[in-house]
Coordinates of C-alpha atoms in Angstrom, one line a residue:
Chain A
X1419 CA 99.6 46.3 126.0
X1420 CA 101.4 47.2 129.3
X1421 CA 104.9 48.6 130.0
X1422 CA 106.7 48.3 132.9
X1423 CA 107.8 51.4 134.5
X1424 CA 111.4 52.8 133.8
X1425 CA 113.4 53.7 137.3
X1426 CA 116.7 55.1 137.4
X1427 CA 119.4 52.2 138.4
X1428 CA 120.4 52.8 142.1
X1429 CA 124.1 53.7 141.5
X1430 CA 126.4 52.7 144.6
X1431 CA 128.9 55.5 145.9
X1432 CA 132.6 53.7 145.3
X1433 CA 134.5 53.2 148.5
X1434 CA 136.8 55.8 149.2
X1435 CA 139.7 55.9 151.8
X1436 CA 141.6 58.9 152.3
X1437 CA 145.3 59.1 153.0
X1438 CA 147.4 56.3 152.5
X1439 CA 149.0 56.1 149.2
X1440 CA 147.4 52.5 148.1
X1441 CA 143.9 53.9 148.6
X1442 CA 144.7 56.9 146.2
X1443 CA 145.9 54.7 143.5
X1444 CA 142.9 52.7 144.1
X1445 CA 140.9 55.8 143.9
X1446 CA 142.8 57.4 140.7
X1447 CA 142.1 53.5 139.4
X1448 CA 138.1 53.3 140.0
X1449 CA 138.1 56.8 138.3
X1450 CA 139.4 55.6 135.4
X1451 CA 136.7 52.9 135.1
X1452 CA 134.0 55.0 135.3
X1453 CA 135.2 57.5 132.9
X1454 CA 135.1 54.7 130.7
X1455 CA 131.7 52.9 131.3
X1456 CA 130.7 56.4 131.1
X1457 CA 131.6 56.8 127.4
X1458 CA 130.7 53.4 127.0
X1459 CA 127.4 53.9 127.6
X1460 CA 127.0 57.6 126.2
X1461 CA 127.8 55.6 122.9
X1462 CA 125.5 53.1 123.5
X1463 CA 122.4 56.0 124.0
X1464 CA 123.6 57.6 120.9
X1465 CA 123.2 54.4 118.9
X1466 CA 119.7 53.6 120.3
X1467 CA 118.8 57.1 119.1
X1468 CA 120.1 56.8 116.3
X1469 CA 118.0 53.3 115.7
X1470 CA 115.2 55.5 116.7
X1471 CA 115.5 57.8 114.3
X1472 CA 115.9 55.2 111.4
X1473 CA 112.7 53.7 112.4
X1474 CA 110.5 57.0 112.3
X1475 CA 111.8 57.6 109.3
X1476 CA 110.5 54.1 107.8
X1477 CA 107.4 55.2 109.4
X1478 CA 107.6 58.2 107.7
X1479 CA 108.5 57.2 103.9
X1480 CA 106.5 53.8 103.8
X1481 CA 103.7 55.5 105.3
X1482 CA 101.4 54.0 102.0
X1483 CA 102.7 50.1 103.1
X1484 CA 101.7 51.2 107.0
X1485 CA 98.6 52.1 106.1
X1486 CA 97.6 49.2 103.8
X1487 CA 95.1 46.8 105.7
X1488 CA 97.5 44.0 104.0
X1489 CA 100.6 44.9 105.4
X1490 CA 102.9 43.6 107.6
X1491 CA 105.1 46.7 107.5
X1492 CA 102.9 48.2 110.9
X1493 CA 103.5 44.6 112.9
X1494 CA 107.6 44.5 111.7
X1495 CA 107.3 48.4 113.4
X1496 CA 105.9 47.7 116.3
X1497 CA 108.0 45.0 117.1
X1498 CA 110.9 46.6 116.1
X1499 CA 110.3 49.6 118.1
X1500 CA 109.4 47.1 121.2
X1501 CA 112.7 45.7 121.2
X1502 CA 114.4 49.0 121.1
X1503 CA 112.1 49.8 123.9
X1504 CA 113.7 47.3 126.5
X1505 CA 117.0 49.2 126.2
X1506 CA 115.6 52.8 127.2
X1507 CA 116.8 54.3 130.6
X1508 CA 117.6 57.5 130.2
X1509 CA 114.5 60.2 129.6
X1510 CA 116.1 61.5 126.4
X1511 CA 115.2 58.0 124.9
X1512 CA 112.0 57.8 126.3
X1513 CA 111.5 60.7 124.3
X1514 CA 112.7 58.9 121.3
X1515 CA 110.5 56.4 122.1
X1516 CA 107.1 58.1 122.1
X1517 CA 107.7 60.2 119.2
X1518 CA 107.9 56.4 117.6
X1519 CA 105.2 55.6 118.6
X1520 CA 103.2 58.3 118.1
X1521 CA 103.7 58.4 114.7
X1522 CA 102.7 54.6 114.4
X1523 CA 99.4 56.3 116.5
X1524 CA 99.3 58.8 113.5
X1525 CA 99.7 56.2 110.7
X1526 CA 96.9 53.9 112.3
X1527 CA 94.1 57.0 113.1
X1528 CA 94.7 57.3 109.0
X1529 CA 93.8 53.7 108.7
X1530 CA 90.9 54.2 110.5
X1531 CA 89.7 56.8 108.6
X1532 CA 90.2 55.1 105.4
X1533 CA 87.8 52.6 106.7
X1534 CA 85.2 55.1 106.3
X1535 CA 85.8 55.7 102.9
X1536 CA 85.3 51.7 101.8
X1537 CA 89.0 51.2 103.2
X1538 CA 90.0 53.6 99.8
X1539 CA 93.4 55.5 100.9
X1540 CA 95.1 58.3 99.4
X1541 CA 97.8 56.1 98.2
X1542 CA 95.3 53.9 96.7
X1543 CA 93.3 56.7 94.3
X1544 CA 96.6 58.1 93.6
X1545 CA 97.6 55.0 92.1
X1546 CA 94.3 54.7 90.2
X1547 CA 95.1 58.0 88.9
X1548 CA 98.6 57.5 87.6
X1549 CA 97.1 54.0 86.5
X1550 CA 94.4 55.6 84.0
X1551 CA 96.2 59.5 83.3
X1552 CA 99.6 58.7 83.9
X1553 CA 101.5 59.9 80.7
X1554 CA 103.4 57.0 78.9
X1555 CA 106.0 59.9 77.7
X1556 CA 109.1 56.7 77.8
X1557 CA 111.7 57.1 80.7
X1558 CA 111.5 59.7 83.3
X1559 CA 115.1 60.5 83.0
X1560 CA 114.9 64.3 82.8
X1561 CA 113.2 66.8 85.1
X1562 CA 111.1 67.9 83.1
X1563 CA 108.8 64.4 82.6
X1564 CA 109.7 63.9 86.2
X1565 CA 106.9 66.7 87.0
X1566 CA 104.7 65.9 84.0
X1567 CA 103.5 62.6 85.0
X1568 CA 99.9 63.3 84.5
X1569 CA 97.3 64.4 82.6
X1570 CA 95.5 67.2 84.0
X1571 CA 93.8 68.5 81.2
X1572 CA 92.3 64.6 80.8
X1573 CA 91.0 64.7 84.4
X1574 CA 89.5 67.6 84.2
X1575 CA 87.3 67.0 81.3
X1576 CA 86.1 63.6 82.6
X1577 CA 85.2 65.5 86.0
X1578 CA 83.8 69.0 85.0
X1579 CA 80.3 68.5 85.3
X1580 CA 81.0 67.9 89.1
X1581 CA 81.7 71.7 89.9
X1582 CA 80.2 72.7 87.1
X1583 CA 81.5 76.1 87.0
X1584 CA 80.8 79.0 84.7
X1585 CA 83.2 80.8 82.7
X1586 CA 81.8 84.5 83.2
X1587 CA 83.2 87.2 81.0
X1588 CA 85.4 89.6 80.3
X1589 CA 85.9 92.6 78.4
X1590 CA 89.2 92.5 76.0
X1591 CA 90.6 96.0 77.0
X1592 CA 90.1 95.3 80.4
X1593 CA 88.5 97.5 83.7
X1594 CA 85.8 99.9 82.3
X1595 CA 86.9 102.5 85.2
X1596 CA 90.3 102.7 84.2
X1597 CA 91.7 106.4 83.8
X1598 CA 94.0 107.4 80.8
X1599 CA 97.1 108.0 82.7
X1600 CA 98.3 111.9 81.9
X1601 CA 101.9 112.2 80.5
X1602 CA 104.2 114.1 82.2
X1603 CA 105.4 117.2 81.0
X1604 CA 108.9 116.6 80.4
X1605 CA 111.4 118.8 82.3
X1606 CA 114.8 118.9 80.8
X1607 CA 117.3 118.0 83.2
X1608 CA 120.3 120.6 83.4
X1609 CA 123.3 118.3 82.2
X1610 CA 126.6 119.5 84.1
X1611 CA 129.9 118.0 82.7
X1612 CA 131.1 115.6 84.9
X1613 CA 134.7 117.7 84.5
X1614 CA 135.8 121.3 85.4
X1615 CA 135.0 123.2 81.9
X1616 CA 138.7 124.9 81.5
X1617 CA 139.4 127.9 79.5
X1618 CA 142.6 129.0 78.2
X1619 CA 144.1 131.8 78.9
X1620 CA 143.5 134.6 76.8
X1621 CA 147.1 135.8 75.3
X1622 CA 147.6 139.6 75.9
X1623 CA 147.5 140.4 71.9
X1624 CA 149.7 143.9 72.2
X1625 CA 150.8 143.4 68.9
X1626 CA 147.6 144.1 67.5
X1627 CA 147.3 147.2 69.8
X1628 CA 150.5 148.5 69.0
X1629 CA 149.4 147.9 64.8
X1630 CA 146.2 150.1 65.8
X1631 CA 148.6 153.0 67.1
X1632 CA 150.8 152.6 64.3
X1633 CA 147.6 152.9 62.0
X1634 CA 146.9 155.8 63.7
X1635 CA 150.4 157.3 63.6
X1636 CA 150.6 156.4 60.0
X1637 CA 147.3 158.0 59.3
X1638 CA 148.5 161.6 61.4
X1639 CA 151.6 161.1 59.1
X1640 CA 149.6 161.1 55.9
X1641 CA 147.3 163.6 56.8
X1642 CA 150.3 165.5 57.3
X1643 CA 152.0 164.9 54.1
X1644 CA 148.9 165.7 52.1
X1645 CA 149.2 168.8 53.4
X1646 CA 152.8 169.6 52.8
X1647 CA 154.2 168.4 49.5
X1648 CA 157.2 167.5 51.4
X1649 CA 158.3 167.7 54.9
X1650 CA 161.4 167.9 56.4
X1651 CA 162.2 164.0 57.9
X1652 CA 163.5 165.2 61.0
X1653 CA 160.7 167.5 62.0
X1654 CA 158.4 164.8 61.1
X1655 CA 159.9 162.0 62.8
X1656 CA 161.8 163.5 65.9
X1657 CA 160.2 164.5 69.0
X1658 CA 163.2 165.9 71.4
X1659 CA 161.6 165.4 74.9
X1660 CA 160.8 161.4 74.0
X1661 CA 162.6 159.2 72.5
X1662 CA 159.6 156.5 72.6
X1663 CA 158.0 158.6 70.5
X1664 CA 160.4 159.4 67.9
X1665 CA 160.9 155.7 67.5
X1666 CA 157.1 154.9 67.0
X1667 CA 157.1 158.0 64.1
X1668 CA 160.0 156.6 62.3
X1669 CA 158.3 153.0 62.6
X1670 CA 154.9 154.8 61.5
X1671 CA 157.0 156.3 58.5
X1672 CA 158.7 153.2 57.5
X1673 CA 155.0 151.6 57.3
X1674 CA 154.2 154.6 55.0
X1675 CA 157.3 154.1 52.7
X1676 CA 156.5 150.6 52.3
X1677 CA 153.3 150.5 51.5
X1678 CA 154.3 153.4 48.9
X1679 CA 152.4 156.1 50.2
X1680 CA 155.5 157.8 50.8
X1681 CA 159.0 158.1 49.7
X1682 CA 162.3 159.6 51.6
X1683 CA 164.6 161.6 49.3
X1684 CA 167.6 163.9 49.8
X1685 CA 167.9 166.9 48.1
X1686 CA 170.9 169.1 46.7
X1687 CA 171.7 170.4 50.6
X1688 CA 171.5 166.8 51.9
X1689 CA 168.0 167.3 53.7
X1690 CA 166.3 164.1 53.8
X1691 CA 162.9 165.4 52.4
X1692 CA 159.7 163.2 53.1
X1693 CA 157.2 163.2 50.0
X1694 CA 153.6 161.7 50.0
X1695 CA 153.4 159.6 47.0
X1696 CA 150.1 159.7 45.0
X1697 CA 148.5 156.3 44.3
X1698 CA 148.4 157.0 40.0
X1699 CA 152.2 158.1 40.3
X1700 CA 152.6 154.8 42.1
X1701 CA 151.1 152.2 39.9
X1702 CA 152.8 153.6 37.1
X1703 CA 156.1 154.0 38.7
X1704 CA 155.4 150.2 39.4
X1705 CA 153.7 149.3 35.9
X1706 CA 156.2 151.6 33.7
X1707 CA 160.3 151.2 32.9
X1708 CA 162.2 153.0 35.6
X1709 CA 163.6 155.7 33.2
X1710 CA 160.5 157.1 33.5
X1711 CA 159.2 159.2 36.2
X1712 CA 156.3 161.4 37.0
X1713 CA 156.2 163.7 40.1
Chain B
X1367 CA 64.6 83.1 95.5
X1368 CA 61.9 85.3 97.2
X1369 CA 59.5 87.3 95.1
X1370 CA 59.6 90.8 96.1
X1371 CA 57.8 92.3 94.2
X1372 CA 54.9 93.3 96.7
X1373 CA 57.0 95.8 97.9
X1374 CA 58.6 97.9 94.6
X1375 CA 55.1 99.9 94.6
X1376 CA 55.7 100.7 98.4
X1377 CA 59.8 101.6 97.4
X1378 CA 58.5 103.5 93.7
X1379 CA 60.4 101.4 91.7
X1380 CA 58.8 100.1 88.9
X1381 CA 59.4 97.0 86.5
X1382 CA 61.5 98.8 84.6
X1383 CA 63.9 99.6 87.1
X1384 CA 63.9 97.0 88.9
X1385 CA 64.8 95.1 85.5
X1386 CA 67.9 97.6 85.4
X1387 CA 69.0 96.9 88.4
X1388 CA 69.0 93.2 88.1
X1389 CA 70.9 93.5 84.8
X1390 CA 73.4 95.6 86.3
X1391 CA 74.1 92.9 89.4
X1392 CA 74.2 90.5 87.2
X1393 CA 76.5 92.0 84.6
X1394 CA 78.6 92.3 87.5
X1395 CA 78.7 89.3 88.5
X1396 CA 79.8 87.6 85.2
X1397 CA 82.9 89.5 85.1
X1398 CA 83.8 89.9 88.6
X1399 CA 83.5 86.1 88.3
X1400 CA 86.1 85.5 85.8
X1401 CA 88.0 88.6 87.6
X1402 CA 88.7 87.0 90.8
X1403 CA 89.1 82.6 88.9
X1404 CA 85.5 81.6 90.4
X1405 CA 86.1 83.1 94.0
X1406 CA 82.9 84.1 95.9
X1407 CA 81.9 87.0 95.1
X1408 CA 80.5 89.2 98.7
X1409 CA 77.2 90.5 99.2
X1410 CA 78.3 93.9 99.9
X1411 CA 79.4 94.6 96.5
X1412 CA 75.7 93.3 94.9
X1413 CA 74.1 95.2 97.2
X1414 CA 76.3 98.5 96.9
X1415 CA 75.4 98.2 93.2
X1416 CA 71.5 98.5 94.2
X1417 CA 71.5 101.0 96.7
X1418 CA 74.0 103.3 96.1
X1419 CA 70.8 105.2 94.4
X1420 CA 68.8 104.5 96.6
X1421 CA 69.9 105.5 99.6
X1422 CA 67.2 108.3 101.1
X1423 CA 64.7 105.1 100.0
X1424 CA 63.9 103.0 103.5
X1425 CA 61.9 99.6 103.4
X1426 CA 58.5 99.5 105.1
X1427 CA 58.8 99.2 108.8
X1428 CA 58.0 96.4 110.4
X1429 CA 57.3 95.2 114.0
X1430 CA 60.4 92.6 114.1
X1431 CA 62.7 95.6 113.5
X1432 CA 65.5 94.3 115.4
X1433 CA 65.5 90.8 114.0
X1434 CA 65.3 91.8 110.3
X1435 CA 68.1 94.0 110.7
X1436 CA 70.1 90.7 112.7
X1437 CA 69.1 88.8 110.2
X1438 CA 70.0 91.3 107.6
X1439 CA 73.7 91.8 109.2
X1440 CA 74.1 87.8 108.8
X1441 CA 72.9 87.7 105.3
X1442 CA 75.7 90.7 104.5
X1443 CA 78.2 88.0 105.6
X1444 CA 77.3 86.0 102.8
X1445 CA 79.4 85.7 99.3
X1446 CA 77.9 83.9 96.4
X1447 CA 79.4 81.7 93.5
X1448 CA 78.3 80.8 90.2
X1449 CA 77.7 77.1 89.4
X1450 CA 75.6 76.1 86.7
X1451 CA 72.3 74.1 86.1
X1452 CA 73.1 72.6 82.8
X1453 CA 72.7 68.9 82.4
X1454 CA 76.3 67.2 82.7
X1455 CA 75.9 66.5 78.3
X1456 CA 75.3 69.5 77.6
X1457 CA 77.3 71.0 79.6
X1458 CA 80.5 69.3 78.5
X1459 CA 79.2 70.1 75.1
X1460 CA 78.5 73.4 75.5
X1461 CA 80.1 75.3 78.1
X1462 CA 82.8 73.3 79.4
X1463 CA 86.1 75.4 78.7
X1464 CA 88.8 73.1 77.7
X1465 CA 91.6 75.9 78.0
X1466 CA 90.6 75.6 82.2
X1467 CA 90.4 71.8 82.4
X1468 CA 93.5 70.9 83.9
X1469 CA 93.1 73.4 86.8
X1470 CA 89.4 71.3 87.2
X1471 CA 91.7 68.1 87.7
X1472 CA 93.9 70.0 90.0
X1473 CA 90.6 70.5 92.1
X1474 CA 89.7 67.3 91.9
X1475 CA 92.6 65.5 92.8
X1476 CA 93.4 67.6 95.9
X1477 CA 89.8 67.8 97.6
X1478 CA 89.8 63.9 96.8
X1479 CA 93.0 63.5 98.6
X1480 CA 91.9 65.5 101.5
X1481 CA 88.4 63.8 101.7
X1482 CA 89.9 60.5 101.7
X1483 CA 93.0 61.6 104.3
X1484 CA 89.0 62.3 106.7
X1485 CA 88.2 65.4 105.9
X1486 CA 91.5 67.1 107.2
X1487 CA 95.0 66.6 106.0
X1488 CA 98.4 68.1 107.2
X1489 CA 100.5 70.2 104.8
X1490 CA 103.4 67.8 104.8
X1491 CA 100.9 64.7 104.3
X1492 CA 99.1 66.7 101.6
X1493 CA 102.4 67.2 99.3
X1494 CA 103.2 64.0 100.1
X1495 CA 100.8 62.4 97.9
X1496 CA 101.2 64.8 95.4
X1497 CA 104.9 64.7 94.7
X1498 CA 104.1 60.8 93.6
X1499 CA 102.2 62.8 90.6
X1500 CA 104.6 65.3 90.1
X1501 CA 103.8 68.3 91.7
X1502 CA 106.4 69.6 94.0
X1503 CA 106.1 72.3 96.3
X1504 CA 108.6 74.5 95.4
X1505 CA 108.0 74.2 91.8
X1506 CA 107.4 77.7 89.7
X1507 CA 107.5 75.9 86.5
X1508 CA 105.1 73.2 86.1
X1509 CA 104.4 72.1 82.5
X1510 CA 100.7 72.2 83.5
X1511 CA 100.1 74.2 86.7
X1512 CA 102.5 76.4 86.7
X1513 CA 103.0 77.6 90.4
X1514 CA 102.2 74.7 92.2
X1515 CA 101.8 76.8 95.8
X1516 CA 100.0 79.4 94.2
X1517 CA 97.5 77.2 92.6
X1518 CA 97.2 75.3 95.8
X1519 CA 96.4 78.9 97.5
X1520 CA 93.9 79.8 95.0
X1521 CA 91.9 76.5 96.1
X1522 CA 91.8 78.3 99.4
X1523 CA 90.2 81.4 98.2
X1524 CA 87.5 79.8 95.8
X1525 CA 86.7 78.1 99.3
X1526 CA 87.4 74.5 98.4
X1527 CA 90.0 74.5 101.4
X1528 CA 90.8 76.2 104.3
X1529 CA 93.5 76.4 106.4
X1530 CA 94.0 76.0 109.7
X1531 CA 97.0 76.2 112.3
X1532 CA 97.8 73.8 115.0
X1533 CA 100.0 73.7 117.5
X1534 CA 101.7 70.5 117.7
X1535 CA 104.4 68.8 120.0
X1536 CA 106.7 70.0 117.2
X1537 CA 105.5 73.8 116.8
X1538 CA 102.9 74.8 114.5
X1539 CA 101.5 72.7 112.3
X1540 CA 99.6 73.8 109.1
X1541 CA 96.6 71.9 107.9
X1542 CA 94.0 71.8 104.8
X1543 CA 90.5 71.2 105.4
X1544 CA 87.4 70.5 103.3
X1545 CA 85.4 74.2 102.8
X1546 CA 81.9 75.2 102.2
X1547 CA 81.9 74.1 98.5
X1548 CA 83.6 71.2 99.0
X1549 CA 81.1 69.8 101.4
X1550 CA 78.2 71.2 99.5
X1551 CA 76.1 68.0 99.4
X1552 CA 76.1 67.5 95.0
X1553 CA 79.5 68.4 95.1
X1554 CA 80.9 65.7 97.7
X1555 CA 78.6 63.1 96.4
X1556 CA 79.6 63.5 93.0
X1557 CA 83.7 63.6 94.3
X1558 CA 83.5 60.3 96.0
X1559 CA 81.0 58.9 93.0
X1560 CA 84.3 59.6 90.9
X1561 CA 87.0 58.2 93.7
X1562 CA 84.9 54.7 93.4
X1563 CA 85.3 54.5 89.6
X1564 CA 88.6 55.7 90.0
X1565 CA 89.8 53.1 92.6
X1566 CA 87.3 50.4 91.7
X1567 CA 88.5 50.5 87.9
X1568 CA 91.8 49.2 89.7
X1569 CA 90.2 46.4 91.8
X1570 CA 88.2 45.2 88.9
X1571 CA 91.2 45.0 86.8
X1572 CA 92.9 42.9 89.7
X1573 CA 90.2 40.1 89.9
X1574 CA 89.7 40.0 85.9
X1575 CA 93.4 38.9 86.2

């Protein structure tokens, strides 16, 4: 089979004249007309493209009806793609055009070759598979029977003593050279808050200071008392160059009084008189009426 | 196989030994067999396992030096696979391993294809035909097979197929091709012994009808 070759169409210049206003308008008028046989005909290139693209693609999916010896799918091609042929001009469609029939070339080498195989295709022992191990599982509705059409274990058990293969062996704990794997020492990891740790201020406790100095005072005072039965209160308490310190004795001696260790009293000239208590005296002047008294 | 031993009293090894040693490749060879699925297993590593204590041992020298040692490089080249002897009976009643049989029809069905597609086949032609039985390419999941690709792949390295790359009008094309044990003469009878019943079966059917 022949085909005559394609030559661009000769495409006459349009008649121009310049100037007058009549040959403008004619100009601006053949324009217009060639814009549109322009589209007209870019349409008409997409279309037979497109009608080249449907035919490679029944090429393509009934490749098993192609290649049947039987068929008249390959003549109902090739004529099809024959008439489309007759309408090609441009090289973009002559491109189309042998990629058709290039795959009809492709589809008829296969042919061939089947014909060396006693005219047995692909299609034709796939078939015979899915005739004698297709499952019969009902409707392939779902995906999952979709991809479980056959049975492979079946085929292989009817073919196995073709390869014949051997199982070898294997050990159940696996590689004899593998090493026991050495644990690593575990190294604590230093765990930092993920805030600022904040401590509070610690409270300047003078109160407890001052209760140390007292104790101290009150223990000078004592001290002093046991020594002198009774002490005069102003030479005990006052100190004339500081008053600070006169008021931290009288505050020592008002501890002493309280706890009962001592006692003020005034005598018959009106001198307040300080007096150490003693602890006996104390618990009975506490445990016994108050008429009675013990010094 | 060849009968060397004329030369263990020249190489000191006695029966013993050499007994040892051949227990040792072949031990080897059973479990580096189910190791690597029935892939060939390379010369190097049987003969690794012979010499490494033997290495201050030389053969005898010989006149044809240079073209035992060319003919010795060639032979390193060469990778061996188990396959066994057993009568097809006994065989199926004996060692055939029922757990492995559907990746056997997976074999069977793809070097049939190929054979029957000429010898050669390209990729997209290939999952053509077997997407009609299922198997997609991009399927991880299969009931049977599992990873489709993957099981496709391992056909490669047990040397059933091979691929090849060809430049096309279209870019590169990938395409599978019969391999050394799939032309191995018993094995490619025996394939298109099984493709007759298979498609014959059919015809038969037809003209009972």
């Amino acid at each position: 089979m022949t085909r005559p070759v394609k030559r661009e169409p000769h495409i006459t210049p349009h008649p121009a004249a310049g100037g007058s206003t009549s040959s403008s308008s004619r100009l601006i008028n053949g324009g217009a007309e060639t814009s549109d046989m322009d589209s007209r005909e870019a349409t008409e290139r997409r279309l037979l493209r497109s009608l080249y693209r449907d035919v490679k693609r029944i090429i393509t999916d009934e490749r098993d009806d192609v290649e049947r010896v039987d068929s008249d799918k390959f003549n109902s091609i090739i004529n099809q793609v024959e008439d489309l042929h007759k309408s090609v001009q441009k090289p973009r469609e002559q491109v189309a055009d042998a990629e058709a029939l290039l795959d009809i070339t492709n589809s008829l080498v296969a042919l061939v070759k089947a014909h060396g195989n006693d005219g047995i295709t692909p299609s034709d022992f796939v078939n015979g598979l899915l005739r004698d191990f297709g499952r019969q599982d009902g409707p392939s509705t779902s995906d999952e029977s979709s991809r479980n059409l056959v049975a492979w274990k079946d085929i292989g058990l009817a073919v196995s003593h073709i390869f014949s293969g051997c199982p070898g062996c294997h050990t159940m704990v696996g590689p004899m050279d593998t090493e026991l794997k050495q644990r690593k020492a575990v190294v604590g990891r230093r765990r930092t808050r993920p805030t600022g740790s904040v401590q509070p201020e610690e409270v300047n406790d003078s109160g407890g200071k001052e209760r140390t100095d007292t104790d101290k005072n009150m223990a000078t005072m004592f001290s002093i008392l046991k020594n002198k039965r009774s002490v005069k209160l102003e030479n005990l308490v006052l100190n004339r160059k500081s008053f600070a310190q006169t008021v931290e004795n009288l505050f020592a001696l008002s501890f002493l009084v309280k706890d009962g260790r001592a006692e003020i009293k005034v005598n018959e000239n009106g001198w307040h008189l300080v007096c150490k208590i003693f602890i006996n005296a104390f618990i009975l002047k506490c445990l016994l009426p108050p008429f009675f008294l013990i010094v | 196989m060849a009968n060397h031993s004329d030369d263990l009293p020249q190489l000191n090894i006695s029966m013993e030994e050499k007994d040892k040693l051949v227990a040792e490749v072949i031990r080897y060879v059973l479990f580096k067999n189910h190791q690597n699925s029935g892939s060939p297993i390379k010369r190097d590593e049987l003969t690794q396992i012979v010499t490494k204590n033997y290495r201050h041992r030389t053969r005898p020298s010989s006149t044809n030096q240079g073209r035992v040692s060319s003919q010795q490089s060639a032979a390193d080249a060469k990778s061996y696979v188990l396959i066994s002897q057993l009568p097809a009976d006994v065989y199926r009643k004996y060692v055939e391993d029922v757990n492995s049989a559907h990746v056997t029809g997976f074999t069977f069905v793809v070097i049939s294809v190929v054979l029957l597609a000429g010898g050669k086949i390209p990729e997209e032609n290939l999952w053509h035909h077997l997407k009609k039985m299922g198997l997609f390419e991009n399927d991880e999941s299969h009931p049977a097979l599992g990873n489709i690709k993957q099981a496709l792949e391992t056909l490669v390295q047990q040397r059933y197929l091979q691929k090849d790359k060809i430049s096309g009008p279209e870019g590169n094309i990938l395409v599978y091709e019969l391999a050394e044990r799939a032309l191995d003469g018993p094995v490619n009878e025996r394939v298109k012994e099984y493709i007759s019943q298979v498609v014959k079966r059919d015809v038969a059917s037809v003209v009972i009808k």
